[in-house]
Amino acid sequence: MTYDWLIVGAGFTGATVARRLAEDAGQRVLVIDRRDHLAGNAFDEVDEHGVLVHRYGPHAFHTNSERIWRFLSRFTDWHPYEHRVRAEIEGQLVPVPFNFDALDACFGADAPRLERALRAAYPDQVHVPILKMLEHADADVRRVARYAFDHVFDGYTHKQWALPPHDLDPSVTARVPVRLSRDDRYFLDTYQATPKDGFTALFRRMLDHPSIDVRLGCALGDLGTDDRWRRMLYTGPVDAYFDYAEGPLPYRSLRFEPIYQDGPTVQPVAQVNFPNAHAYTRITEFRHMTGQTDAPGTTRFVEYPIAHTPGETEPYYPIPRPENRAHLERYARLVAQEAPHVLFAGRLADYQYYNMDQAVGRALALFDKEIAGG
Ligand code: FAD
Ligand code: UDP
């Protein structure tokens, strides 16, 4: 069969571009994925207990982009859901991002004075990255920062990345800033929700188009000479595409341990973080996120960060830091020299710590600028 486009990877990046190619450019598209399912790392499924779980870790959708929200809303109805997280700190469950309620819980009688100091230091800000707050001139502000750094960020970051916070791009810890209010939502984005029938159903609808063929359990190297295509978008790991010619790019991986219990939910919120105790970073209880009401019990995933070995573990997280950017540059040169006609995009191909909406945004822009406009 001859196609206009081959899309490698059926995650958010690949599926978004495939849909637009078929719908807006009248192209015939083959989408392949080496896994036996759609949706990439956003894949969800009903487990053996009847609970809808996210196989590759908890996914909460959030975006400020009306365009991305509208695009995805064509393929799903939504269950309104705002993610909330607590961290276990010195025997208490306190809000993360660390906010004024966390201040009350951790500093008792000193909290009102410290809250005033924070408000005075940052009169116009809703939040501050922890690494910035640590450098503030005011001693009370630094005291709060030091506490949050020691109790929320340092241990968690060591576990998650096997690196201290200062050895990562500041953007990593800035994802979860100190919040200068009592708002305990994890994200402040305008649009926050989970797909009503799950992420996988959303993907099924997005790829349900007469000009799109999907082949699962099919890696790029499995395609034979029967299939031809004029152009290719590759959304897998960029180092794997070149057979690791410049050495494997560093990733962090994860191991999930499911725990099932009959009856209602057991955590106060979807996610409880354990910055300092245990080898795991967080426990997620999916029913809070999905709003599922017809399950006999509740499944939680205990999440252990682990080292990544290509071919053995999943490359879940690119590791944002300067030396890895330099490493990525070497692959960018290979792309230019050896694969100038292949498009590379997505969390793995760009080696960028994208959220789902950023993957969709990247894909929509790629179509507009480099495909439709190119
Ligand atoms: P992927 O989803 O990784 O899809 C790439 C696909 O390519 C994969 O399915 C892979 O099997 C396939 N592939 C790779 N190589 C080949 C090959 N050679 N041949 C065929 N197929 C191949 N984002 C949020 O917005 N909110 C969250 O709460 C959130 N939580 C997350 C939690 C975890 C643990 C992780 C790891 C990520 C989370 N994300 C979250 C990020 C989200 O998963 C990504 O932004 C999104 O999945 C990226 O989509 P993608 O299509 O670029 O990549
Ligand atoms: N982080 C932390 N403590 C927390 C939550 C987050 O130190 O309780 C830091 C940690 O470095 C983490 C990063 O902030 O990797 C980003 O957290 P986020 O929840 O965005 O990570 P993800 O959901 O992508 O795993």
Tab-separated table of C-alpha atoms and ligand atoms in Angstrom:
chain	number	residue	atom	x	y	z
A	1	MET	CA	0.000	0.000	0.000
A	2	THR	CA	1.267	3.506	-0.768
A	3	TYR	CA	0.691	6.340	1.679
A	4	ASP	CA	1.409	10.037	1.564
A	5	TRP	CA	2.595	9.968	5.169
A	6	LEU	CA	3.944	7.476	7.661
A	7	ILE	CA	3.475	8.553	11.280
A	8	VAL	CA	5.624	6.654	13.765
A	9	GLY	CA	3.938	6.750	17.179
A	10	ALA	CA	0.233	6.919	18.087
A	11	GLY	CA	0.591	9.298	21.056
A	12	PHE	CA	-0.706	12.881	21.195
A	13	THR	CA	1.889	14.154	18.726
A	14	GLY	CA	1.407	11.490	16.078
A	15	ALA	CA	-2.377	11.280	16.365
A	16	THR	CA	-2.832	15.065	16.146
A	17	VAL	CA	-0.709	15.389	13.008
A	18	ALA	CA	-2.359	12.308	11.450
A	19	ARG	CA	-5.832	13.751	11.943
A	20	ARG	CA	-4.902	17.094	10.433
A	21	LEU	CA	-3.124	15.489	7.482
A	22	ALA	CA	-6.198	13.409	6.693
A	23	GLU	CA	-8.793	16.065	7.370
A	24	ASP	CA	-7.134	19.307	6.335
A	25	ALA	CA	-4.712	18.173	3.641
A	26	GLY	CA	-6.542	15.186	2.125
A	27	GLN	CA	-3.504	12.939	2.689
A	28	ARG	CA	-3.505	9.161	3.072
A	29	VAL	CA	-1.824	8.318	6.349
A	30	LEU	CA	-0.443	5.187	7.993
A	31	VAL	CA	0.019	5.445	11.787
A	32	ILE	CA	2.117	2.766	13.455
A	33	ASP	CA	3.027	2.155	17.082
A	34	ARG	CA	5.350	-0.476	18.451
A	35	ARG	CA	3.006	-0.901	21.416
A	36	ASP	CA	-0.250	-2.824	21.042
A	37	HIS	CA	-2.433	0.180	21.866
A	38	LEU	CA	-3.144	3.812	20.954
A	39	ALA	CA	-2.538	6.908	23.094
A	40	GLY	CA	1.193	6.614	23.850
A	41	ASN	CA	1.922	7.305	27.488
A	42	ALA	CA	-1.614	8.646	27.993
A	43	PHE	CA	-3.020	5.113	27.456
A	44	ASP	CA	-5.707	4.081	29.945
A	45	GLU	CA	-7.447	0.754	30.487
A	46	VAL	CA	-9.800	-1.005	32.880
A	47	ASP	CA	-7.722	-3.209	35.203
A	48	GLU	CA	-8.660	-6.689	36.446
A	49	HIS	CA	-10.713	-5.117	39.252
A	50	GLY	CA	-12.815	-2.967	36.933
A	51	VAL	CA	-10.983	0.288	37.725
A	52	LEU	CA	-9.915	2.664	34.942
A	53	VAL	CA	-6.163	3.220	35.373
A	54	HIS	CA	-3.423	5.014	33.419
A	55	ARG	CA	-0.898	2.286	32.599
A	56	TYR	CA	2.069	4.651	32.220
A	57	GLY	CA	1.316	6.891	35.197
A	58	PRO	CA	-1.315	9.463	36.181
A	59	HIS	CA	-2.386	11.902	33.454
A	60	ALA	CA	-4.337	15.065	34.326
A	61	PHE	CA	-5.146	17.247	31.337
A	62	HIS	CA	-4.690	21.006	31.703
A	63	THR	CA	-4.179	23.842	29.252
A	64	ASN	CA	-4.558	27.579	28.839
A	65	SER	CA	-4.943	27.221	25.100
A	66	GLU	CA	-8.484	27.542	23.817
A	67	ARG	CA	-7.321	26.185	20.465
A	68	ILE	CA	-5.937	22.966	21.963
A	69	TRP	CA	-8.991	22.561	24.179
A	70	ARG	CA	-11.360	22.981	21.214
A	71	PHE	CA	-9.351	20.608	19.037
A	72	LEU	CA	-9.430	17.802	21.606
A	73	SER	CA	-13.066	18.515	22.524
A	74	ARG	CA	-14.049	17.347	19.037
A	75	PHE	CA	-13.075	13.832	20.103
A	76	THR	CA	-14.326	13.647	23.673
A	77	ASP	CA	-16.717	14.950	26.291
A	78	TRP	CA	-15.015	15.871	29.536
A	79	HIS	CA	-15.281	15.045	33.215
A	80	PRO	CA	-14.429	18.335	35.002
A	81	TYR	CA	-11.411	17.577	37.165
A	82	GLU	CA	-8.896	19.808	38.940
A	83	HIS	CA	-5.852	17.929	40.168
A	84	ARG	CA	-4.999	18.215	43.864
A	85	VAL	CA	-1.888	16.926	45.593
A	86	ARG	CA	-0.836	16.555	49.206
A	87	ALA	CA	2.660	15.838	50.468
A	88	GLU	CA	3.467	13.919	53.616
A	89	ILE	CA	5.641	16.274	55.671
A	90	GLU	CA	6.575	15.495	59.264
A	91	GLY	CA	3.503	13.296	59.726
A	92	GLN	CA	1.005	15.734	58.168
A	93	LEU	CA	-0.561	15.870	54.696
A	94	VAL	CA	-0.003	19.416	53.422
A	95	PRO	CA	-0.938	21.002	50.076
A	96	VAL	CA	1.509	20.928	47.153
A	97	PRO	CA	2.203	23.437	45.668
A	98	PHE	CA	3.298	24.600	49.119
A	99	ASN	CA	0.754	27.380	49.892
A	100	PHE	CA	-0.427	29.498	52.830
A	101	ASP	CA	-2.363	26.538	54.272
A	102	ALA	CA	0.874	24.548	54.180
A	103	LEU	CA	2.538	27.458	55.955
A	104	ASP	CA	-0.084	27.279	58.738
A	105	ALA	CA	0.350	23.523	59.052
A	106	CYS	CA	4.153	23.647	59.187
A	107	PHE	CA	4.901	26.884	61.051
A	108	GLY	CA	1.996	27.169	63.550
A	109	ALA	CA	2.068	30.508	65.423
A	110	ASP	CA	4.797	31.943	63.153
A	111	ALA	CA	2.717	31.398	60.019
A	112	PRO	CA	0.811	34.757	59.944
A	113	ARG	CA	4.070	36.734	60.135
A	114	LEU	CA	5.684	34.595	57.444
A	115	GLU	CA	2.601	34.972	55.242
A	116	ARG	CA	2.866	38.771	55.607
A	117	ALA	CA	6.555	38.588	54.677
A	118	LEU	CA	5.753	36.582	51.538
A	119	ARG	CA	2.943	38.931	50.517
A	120	ALA	CA	5.239	41.941	50.994
A	121	ALA	CA	8.089	40.312	49.077
A	122	TYR	CA	5.917	39.287	46.113
A	123	PRO	CA	2.954	41.695	46.013
A	124	ASP	CA	1.996	40.976	42.404
A	125	GLN	CA	2.814	37.279	42.023
A	126	VAL	CA	0.608	34.214	42.391
A	127	HIS	CA	3.608	31.922	42.821
A	128	VAL	CA	7.409	31.835	42.960
A	129	PRO	CA	9.852	29.128	41.862
A	130	ILE	CA	11.590	27.627	44.878
A	131	LEU	CA	15.111	28.241	43.542
A	132	LYS	CA	14.311	31.964	43.182
A	133	MET	CA	12.758	32.190	46.629
A	134	LEU	CA	15.885	30.704	48.198
A	135	GLU	CA	17.838	33.731	46.980
A	136	HIS	CA	15.512	36.402	48.400
A	137	ALA	CA	17.015	39.159	50.557
A	138	ASP	CA	14.430	38.862	53.358
A	139	ALA	CA	15.322	36.355	56.080
A	140	ASP	CA	11.686	35.309	56.726
A	141	VAL	CA	11.157	34.607	53.030
A	142	ARG	CA	14.364	32.567	52.954
A	143	ARG	CA	13.239	30.651	56.038
A	144	VAL	CA	10.051	29.543	54.262
A	145	ALA	CA	12.013	28.753	51.111
A	146	ARG	CA	14.570	26.686	53.021
A	147	TYR	CA	11.804	24.747	54.731
A	148	ALA	CA	9.949	24.042	51.486
A	149	PHE	CA	13.199	23.158	49.738
A	150	ASP	CA	14.203	20.687	52.459
A	151	HIS	CA	10.755	19.166	52.992
A	152	VAL	CA	9.134	19.246	49.538
A	153	PHE	CA	11.770	19.524	46.818
A	154	ASP	CA	15.154	18.151	47.795
A	155	GLY	CA	14.320	14.537	48.620
A	156	TYR	CA	11.641	14.207	45.939
A	157	THR	CA	13.969	15.564	43.255
A	158	HIS	CA	16.826	13.277	44.301
A	159	LYS	CA	14.492	10.289	44.024
A	160	GLN	CA	12.839	11.375	40.783
A	161	TRP	CA	15.955	12.376	38.861
A	162	ALA	CA	18.881	10.921	40.850
A	163	LEU	CA	20.109	14.539	40.882
A	164	PRO	CA	19.857	17.462	43.300
A	165	PRO	CA	17.509	20.320	42.281
A	166	HIS	CA	20.374	22.690	41.418
A	167	ASP	CA	21.782	20.239	38.843
A	168	LEU	CA	18.599	20.360	36.737
A	169	ASP	CA	17.268	23.190	34.595
A	170	PRO	CA	15.415	25.549	36.971
A	171	SER	CA	12.313	24.971	34.824
A	172	VAL	CA	11.950	21.476	36.362
A	173	THR	CA	11.278	22.553	39.961
A	174	ALA	CA	9.538	25.717	38.673
A	175	ARG	CA	6.737	23.403	37.436
A	176	VAL	CA	5.610	23.203	41.084
A	177	PRO	CA	6.243	26.694	42.546
A	178	VAL	CA	5.467	27.970	46.029
A	179	ARG	CA	1.909	29.317	45.837
A	180	LEU	CA	1.174	32.726	47.355
A	181	SER	CA	-2.460	32.041	48.242
A	182	ARG	CA	-4.676	29.323	49.696
A	183	ASP	CA	-5.518	27.909	46.271
A	184	ASP	CA	-4.643	24.207	46.504
A	185	ARG	CA	-5.092	23.241	42.865
A	186	TYR	CA	-1.978	21.702	41.305
A	187	PHE	CA	-2.546	23.622	38.064
A	188	LEU	CA	-4.077	27.073	37.546
A	189	ASP	CA	-4.892	26.543	33.850
A	190	THR	CA	-8.206	27.711	32.401
A	191	TYR	CA	-9.129	24.272	31.091
A	192	GLN	CA	-8.704	21.211	33.316
A	193	ALA	CA	-10.479	17.890	32.833
A	194	THR	CA	-10.214	14.200	32.103
A	195	PRO	CA	-11.798	12.675	28.985
A	196	LYS	CA	-15.214	11.303	29.950
A	197	ASP	CA	-14.599	7.846	28.459
A	198	GLY	CA	-10.850	7.951	28.995
A	199	PHE	CA	-7.850	8.984	26.892
A	200	THR	CA	-7.799	5.863	24.750
A	201	ALA	CA	-11.371	6.439	23.548
A	202	LEU	CA	-10.389	10.009	22.625
A	203	PHE	CA	-7.565	8.622	20.465
A	204	ARG	CA	-9.847	6.043	18.854
A	205	ARG	CA	-12.117	8.868	17.691
A	206	MET	CA	-9.252	11.107	16.616
A	207	LEU	CA	-7.825	8.391	14.391
A	208	ASP	CA	-11.208	7.211	13.089
A	209	HIS	CA	-11.001	8.706	9.607
A	210	PRO	CA	-11.296	6.993	6.205
A	211	SER	CA	-7.852	8.269	5.161
A	212	ILE	CA	-6.057	6.947	8.263
A	213	ASP	CA	-4.876	3.353	8.694
A	214	VAL	CA	-3.531	2.315	12.096
A	215	ARG	CA	-1.197	-0.602	12.699
A	216	LEU	CA	-0.422	-1.458	16.316
A	217	GLY	CA	2.337	-3.723	17.572
A	218	CYS	CA	4.355	-2.476	14.621
A	219	ALA	CA	7.740	-0.748	15.032
A	220	LEU	CA	9.342	1.292	12.287
A	221	GLY	CA	11.815	-1.523	11.598
A	222	ASP	CA	8.938	-4.019	11.126
A	223	LEU	CA	7.622	-2.346	7.973
A	224	GLY	CA	8.447	-4.318	4.853
A	225	THR	CA	8.726	-3.289	1.227
A	226	ASP	CA	4.953	-3.675	0.686
A	227	ASP	CA	4.384	-0.360	2.425
A	228	ARG	CA	5.568	2.843	0.837
A	229	TRP	CA	5.255	6.453	1.895
A	230	ARG	CA	6.378	9.803	0.610
A	231	ARG	CA	7.046	11.547	3.940
A	232	MET	CA	7.521	10.541	7.547
A	233	LEU	CA	6.886	12.015	11.003
A	234	TYR	CA	8.809	10.217	13.731
A	235	THR	CA	7.674	10.702	17.360
A	236	GLY	CA	9.842	8.059	19.080
A	237	PRO	CA	13.158	8.688	20.852
A	238	VAL	CA	15.522	10.578	18.557
A	239	ASP	CA	18.571	8.613	19.768
A	240	ALA	CA	16.857	5.281	18.939
A	241	TYR	CA	16.128	6.487	15.377
A	242	PHE	CA	19.885	6.789	14.800
A	243	ASP	CA	20.627	3.536	16.619
A	244	TYR	CA	22.264	5.519	19.441
A	245	ALA	CA	25.080	6.650	17.109
A	246	GLU	CA	25.870	9.550	19.448
A	247	GLY	CA	25.340	7.465	22.585
A	248	PRO	CA	22.001	7.043	24.424
A	249	LEU	CA	20.381	10.278	25.618
A	250	PRO	CA	19.775	10.062	29.383
A	251	TYR	CA	16.193	9.407	30.512
A	252	ARG	CA	14.572	8.548	33.817
A	253	SER	CA	12.196	5.629	33.939
A	254	LEU	CA	9.524	4.477	36.383
A	255	ARG	CA	8.149	1.336	37.922
A	256	PHE	CA	4.505	1.242	39.026
A	257	GLU	CA	3.187	-1.000	41.774
A	258	PRO	CA	-0.633	-1.275	41.723
A	259	ILE	CA	-2.541	-1.657	45.015
A	260	TYR	CA	-6.236	-2.544	44.921
A	261	GLN	CA	-8.703	-2.256	47.777
A	262	ASP	CA	-12.460	-2.984	47.826
A	263	GLY	CA	-14.758	-0.104	48.716
A	264	PRO	CA	-14.519	3.687	48.429
A	265	THR	CA	-11.448	5.800	47.757
A	266	VAL	CA	-8.839	5.850	50.522
A	267	GLN	CA	-6.820	9.036	49.887
A	268	PRO	CA	-8.160	12.560	50.462
A	269	VAL	CA	-7.011	13.597	46.963
A	270	ALA	CA	-5.767	11.874	43.794
A	271	GLN	CA	-2.080	12.199	44.543
A	272	VAL	CA	-0.041	11.965	47.727
A	273	ASN	CA	3.675	12.782	47.435
A	274	PHE	CA	6.365	11.413	49.721
A	275	PRO	CA	9.262	13.845	49.361
A	276	ASN	CA	11.416	12.430	52.133
A	277	ALA	CA	10.297	8.970	53.228
A	278	HIS	CA	10.295	5.754	51.140
A	279	ALA	CA	11.866	4.870	47.765
A	280	TYR	CA	8.692	5.907	45.926
A	281	THR	CA	7.783	9.492	45.078
A	282	ARG	CA	3.990	9.419	44.930
A	283	ILE	CA	0.841	7.314	45.187
A	284	THR	CA	-1.991	8.101	42.797
A	285	GLU	CA	-5.593	7.006	43.222
A	286	PHE	CA	-7.240	7.012	39.821
A	287	ARG	CA	-10.915	7.209	40.753
A	288	HIS	CA	-10.399	10.774	42.007
A	289	MET	CA	-9.174	11.720	38.539
A	290	THR	CA	-11.553	9.769	36.347
A	291	GLY	CA	-14.692	10.235	38.456
A	292	GLN	CA	-15.488	6.549	37.906
A	293	THR	CA	-18.470	5.520	40.041
A	294	ASP	CA	-19.185	1.978	38.868
A	295	ALA	CA	-16.074	0.231	40.247
A	296	PRO	CA	-16.296	-2.086	43.279
A	297	GLY	CA	-13.057	-0.735	44.699
A	298	THR	CA	-10.123	1.555	44.179
A	299	THR	CA	-6.727	1.106	42.518
A	300	ARG	CA	-3.681	3.171	43.424
A	301	PHE	CA	-0.300	3.192	41.727
A	302	VAL	CA	2.824	3.505	43.828
A	303	GLU	CA	5.471	5.172	41.650
A	304	TYR	CA	9.174	4.302	41.890
A	305	PRO	CA	11.680	6.270	39.769
A	306	ILE	CA	14.332	3.992	38.268
A	307	ALA	CA	17.332	4.253	35.934
A	308	HIS	CA	16.585	3.896	32.235
A	309	THR	CA	18.219	1.314	29.985
A	310	PRO	CA	17.283	1.496	26.275
A	311	GLY	CA	15.399	-1.615	25.191
A	312	GLU	CA	14.675	-2.652	28.774
A	313	THR	CA	12.757	0.197	30.423
A	314	GLU	CA	10.468	2.959	29.108
A	315	PRO	CA	12.098	6.367	28.471
A	316	TYR	CA	9.548	8.310	30.539
A	317	TYR	CA	11.385	11.552	31.309
A	318	PRO	CA	13.982	13.462	29.297
A	319	ILE	CA	16.366	14.992	31.828
A	320	PRO	CA	16.525	18.779	31.306
A	321	ARG	CA	20.068	20.013	32.028
A	322	PRO	CA	22.779	21.757	29.984
A	323	GLU	CA	24.970	18.743	29.181
A	324	ASN	CA	21.961	16.840	27.849
A	325	ARG	CA	21.067	19.789	25.623
A	326	ALA	CA	24.598	19.617	24.190
A	327	HIS	CA	24.100	15.867	23.646
A	328	LEU	CA	20.785	16.568	21.900
A	329	GLU	CA	22.550	19.055	19.618
A	330	ARG	CA	24.681	16.197	18.290
A	331	TYR	CA	21.490	14.386	17.297
A	332	ALA	CA	20.122	17.594	15.748
A	333	ARG	CA	23.187	17.609	13.492
A	334	LEU	CA	22.521	13.969	12.536
A	335	VAL	CA	18.914	14.860	11.709
A	336	ALA	CA	20.097	17.638	9.401
A	337	GLN	CA	22.750	15.466	7.722
A	338	GLU	CA	21.092	12.058	7.481
A	339	ALA	CA	17.337	12.564	7.719
A	340	PRO	CA	16.545	16.039	6.364
A	341	HIS	CA	13.202	14.891	4.937
A	342	VAL	CA	11.950	13.224	8.122
A	343	LEU	CA	10.043	15.369	10.622
A	344	PHE	CA	10.834	14.759	14.296
A	345	ALA	CA	8.394	15.944	16.966
A	346	GLY	CA	7.083	14.991	20.405
A	347	ARG	CA	8.334	14.489	23.942
A	348	LEU	CA	10.771	11.780	22.857
A	349	ALA	CA	11.821	13.040	19.423
A	350	ASP	CA	12.331	16.623	20.653
A	351	TYR	CA	13.693	15.363	24.007
A	352	GLN	CA	11.545	17.970	25.795
A	353	TYR	CA	9.594	17.680	29.045
A	354	TYR	CA	6.225	18.339	27.324
A	355	ASN	CA	2.845	18.072	28.979
A	356	MET	CA	0.023	16.642	26.863
A	357	ASP	CA	-1.221	20.055	25.750
A	358	GLN	CA	2.298	21.053	24.727
A	359	ALA	CA	2.591	17.890	22.620
A	360	VAL	CA	-0.718	18.763	20.912
A	361	GLY	CA	0.336	22.404	20.507
A	362	ARG	CA	3.647	21.362	18.974
A	363	ALA	CA	1.809	19.021	16.580
A	364	LEU	CA	-0.739	21.652	15.514
A	365	ALA	CA	2.046	24.191	14.879
A	366	LEU	CA	4.114	21.610	12.992
A	367	PHE	CA	1.193	20.946	10.683
A	368	ASP	CA	0.466	24.659	10.152
A	369	LYS	CA	4.038	25.760	9.556
A	370	GLU	CA	6.022	22.848	8.200
A	371	ILE	CA	3.387	20.768	6.416
A	372	ALA	CA	0.477	22.928	5.242
A	373	GLY	CA	2.622	26.056	4.913
A	374	GLY	CA	5.828	24.306	3.742
B	1	FAD	P1	4.311	9.422	23.540
B	1	FAD	O1	3.017	9.463	24.255
B	1	FAD	O2	5.499	8.875	24.241
B	1	FAD	O3	4.092	8.622	22.179
B	1	FAD	C1	5.153	8.181	21.373
B	1	FAD	C2	4.771	6.823	20.816
B	1	FAD	O4	5.752	6.426	19.841
B	1	FAD	C3	4.760	5.731	21.865
B	1	FAD	O5	3.464	5.155	21.944
B	1	FAD	C4	5.803	4.726	21.387
B	1	FAD	O6	5.422	3.386	21.599
B	1	FAD	C5	5.881	5.033	19.891
B	1	FAD	N1	7.165	4.659	19.302
B	1	FAD	C6	8.405	5.011	19.721
B	1	FAD	N2	9.337	4.493	18.906
B	1	FAD	C7	8.688	3.801	17.936
B	1	FAD	C8	9.103	3.049	16.797
B	1	FAD	N3	10.407	2.922	16.474
B	1	FAD	N4	8.161	2.466	16.028
B	1	FAD	C9	6.839	2.592	16.347
B	1	FAD	N5	6.384	3.299	17.396
B	1	FAD	C10	7.307	3.903	18.183
B	1	FAD	N6	1.135	15.350	30.720
B	1	FAD	C11	0.129	16.129	31.183
B	1	FAD	O7	-0.289	17.068	30.497
B	1	FAD	N7	-0.453	15.878	32.414
B	1	FAD	C12	-0.050	14.854	33.205
B	1	FAD	O8	-0.600	14.661	34.289
B	1	FAD	C13	1.023	14.027	32.735
B	1	FAD	N8	1.461	13.017	33.503
B	1	FAD	C14	2.496	12.252	33.049
B	1	FAD	C15	2.949	11.221	33.869
B	1	FAD	C16	3.996	10.418	33.450
B	1	FAD	C17	4.486	9.334	34.345
B	1	FAD	C18	4.607	10.655	32.178
B	1	FAD	C19	5.747	9.794	31.726
B	1	FAD	C20	4.166	11.671	31.374
B	1	FAD	C21	3.109	12.488	31.794
B	1	FAD	N9	2.615	13.515	30.991
B	1	FAD	C22	1.597	14.314	31.462
B	1	FAD	C23	3.221	13.814	29.677
B	1	FAD	C24	2.508	13.103	28.521
B	1	FAD	O9	2.582	11.708	28.699
B	1	FAD	C25	3.188	13.516	27.222
B	1	FAD	O10	3.168	14.914	27.060
B	1	FAD	C26	2.549	12.931	25.971
B	1	FAD	O11	2.236	11.573	26.134
B	1	FAD	C27	3.503	13.117	24.805
B	1	FAD	O12	2.953	12.581	23.636
B	1	FAD	P2	3.903	12.094	22.449
B	1	FAD	O13	3.009	11.659	21.346
B	1	FAD	O14	4.909	13.143	22.146
B	1	FAD	O15	4.742	10.880	23.045
B	2	UDP	N1	8.738	18.310	42.827
B	2	UDP	C1	9.212	18.129	44.108
B	2	UDP	N2	8.337	17.780	45.098
B	2	UDP	C2	7.016	17.590	44.872
B	2	UDP	C3	6.529	17.775	43.549
B	2	UDP	C4	7.422	18.114	42.557
B	2	UDP	O1	10.412	18.269	44.350
B	2	UDP	O2	6.273	17.277	45.815
B	2	UDP	C5	9.721	18.685	41.787
B	2	UDP	C6	10.465	17.435	41.292
B	2	UDP	O3	11.757	17.816	40.881
B	2	UDP	C7	9.603	17.035	40.124
B	2	UDP	C8	9.283	18.391	39.513
B	2	UDP	O4	9.078	19.233	40.671
B	2	UDP	O5	10.269	16.170	39.239
B	2	UDP	C9	8.109	18.444	38.604
B	2	UDP	O6	6.989	17.897	39.263
B	2	UDP	P1	5.698	17.429	38.446
B	2	UDP	O7	4.652	17.070	39.436
B	2	UDP	O8	5.389	18.444	37.430
B	2	UDP	O9	6.261	16.111	37.744
B	2	UDP	P2	5.561	15.058	36.756
B	2	UDP	O10	4.097	15.052	37.064
B	2	UDP	O11	5.900	15.493	35.375
B	2	UDP	O12	6.245	13.787	37.135
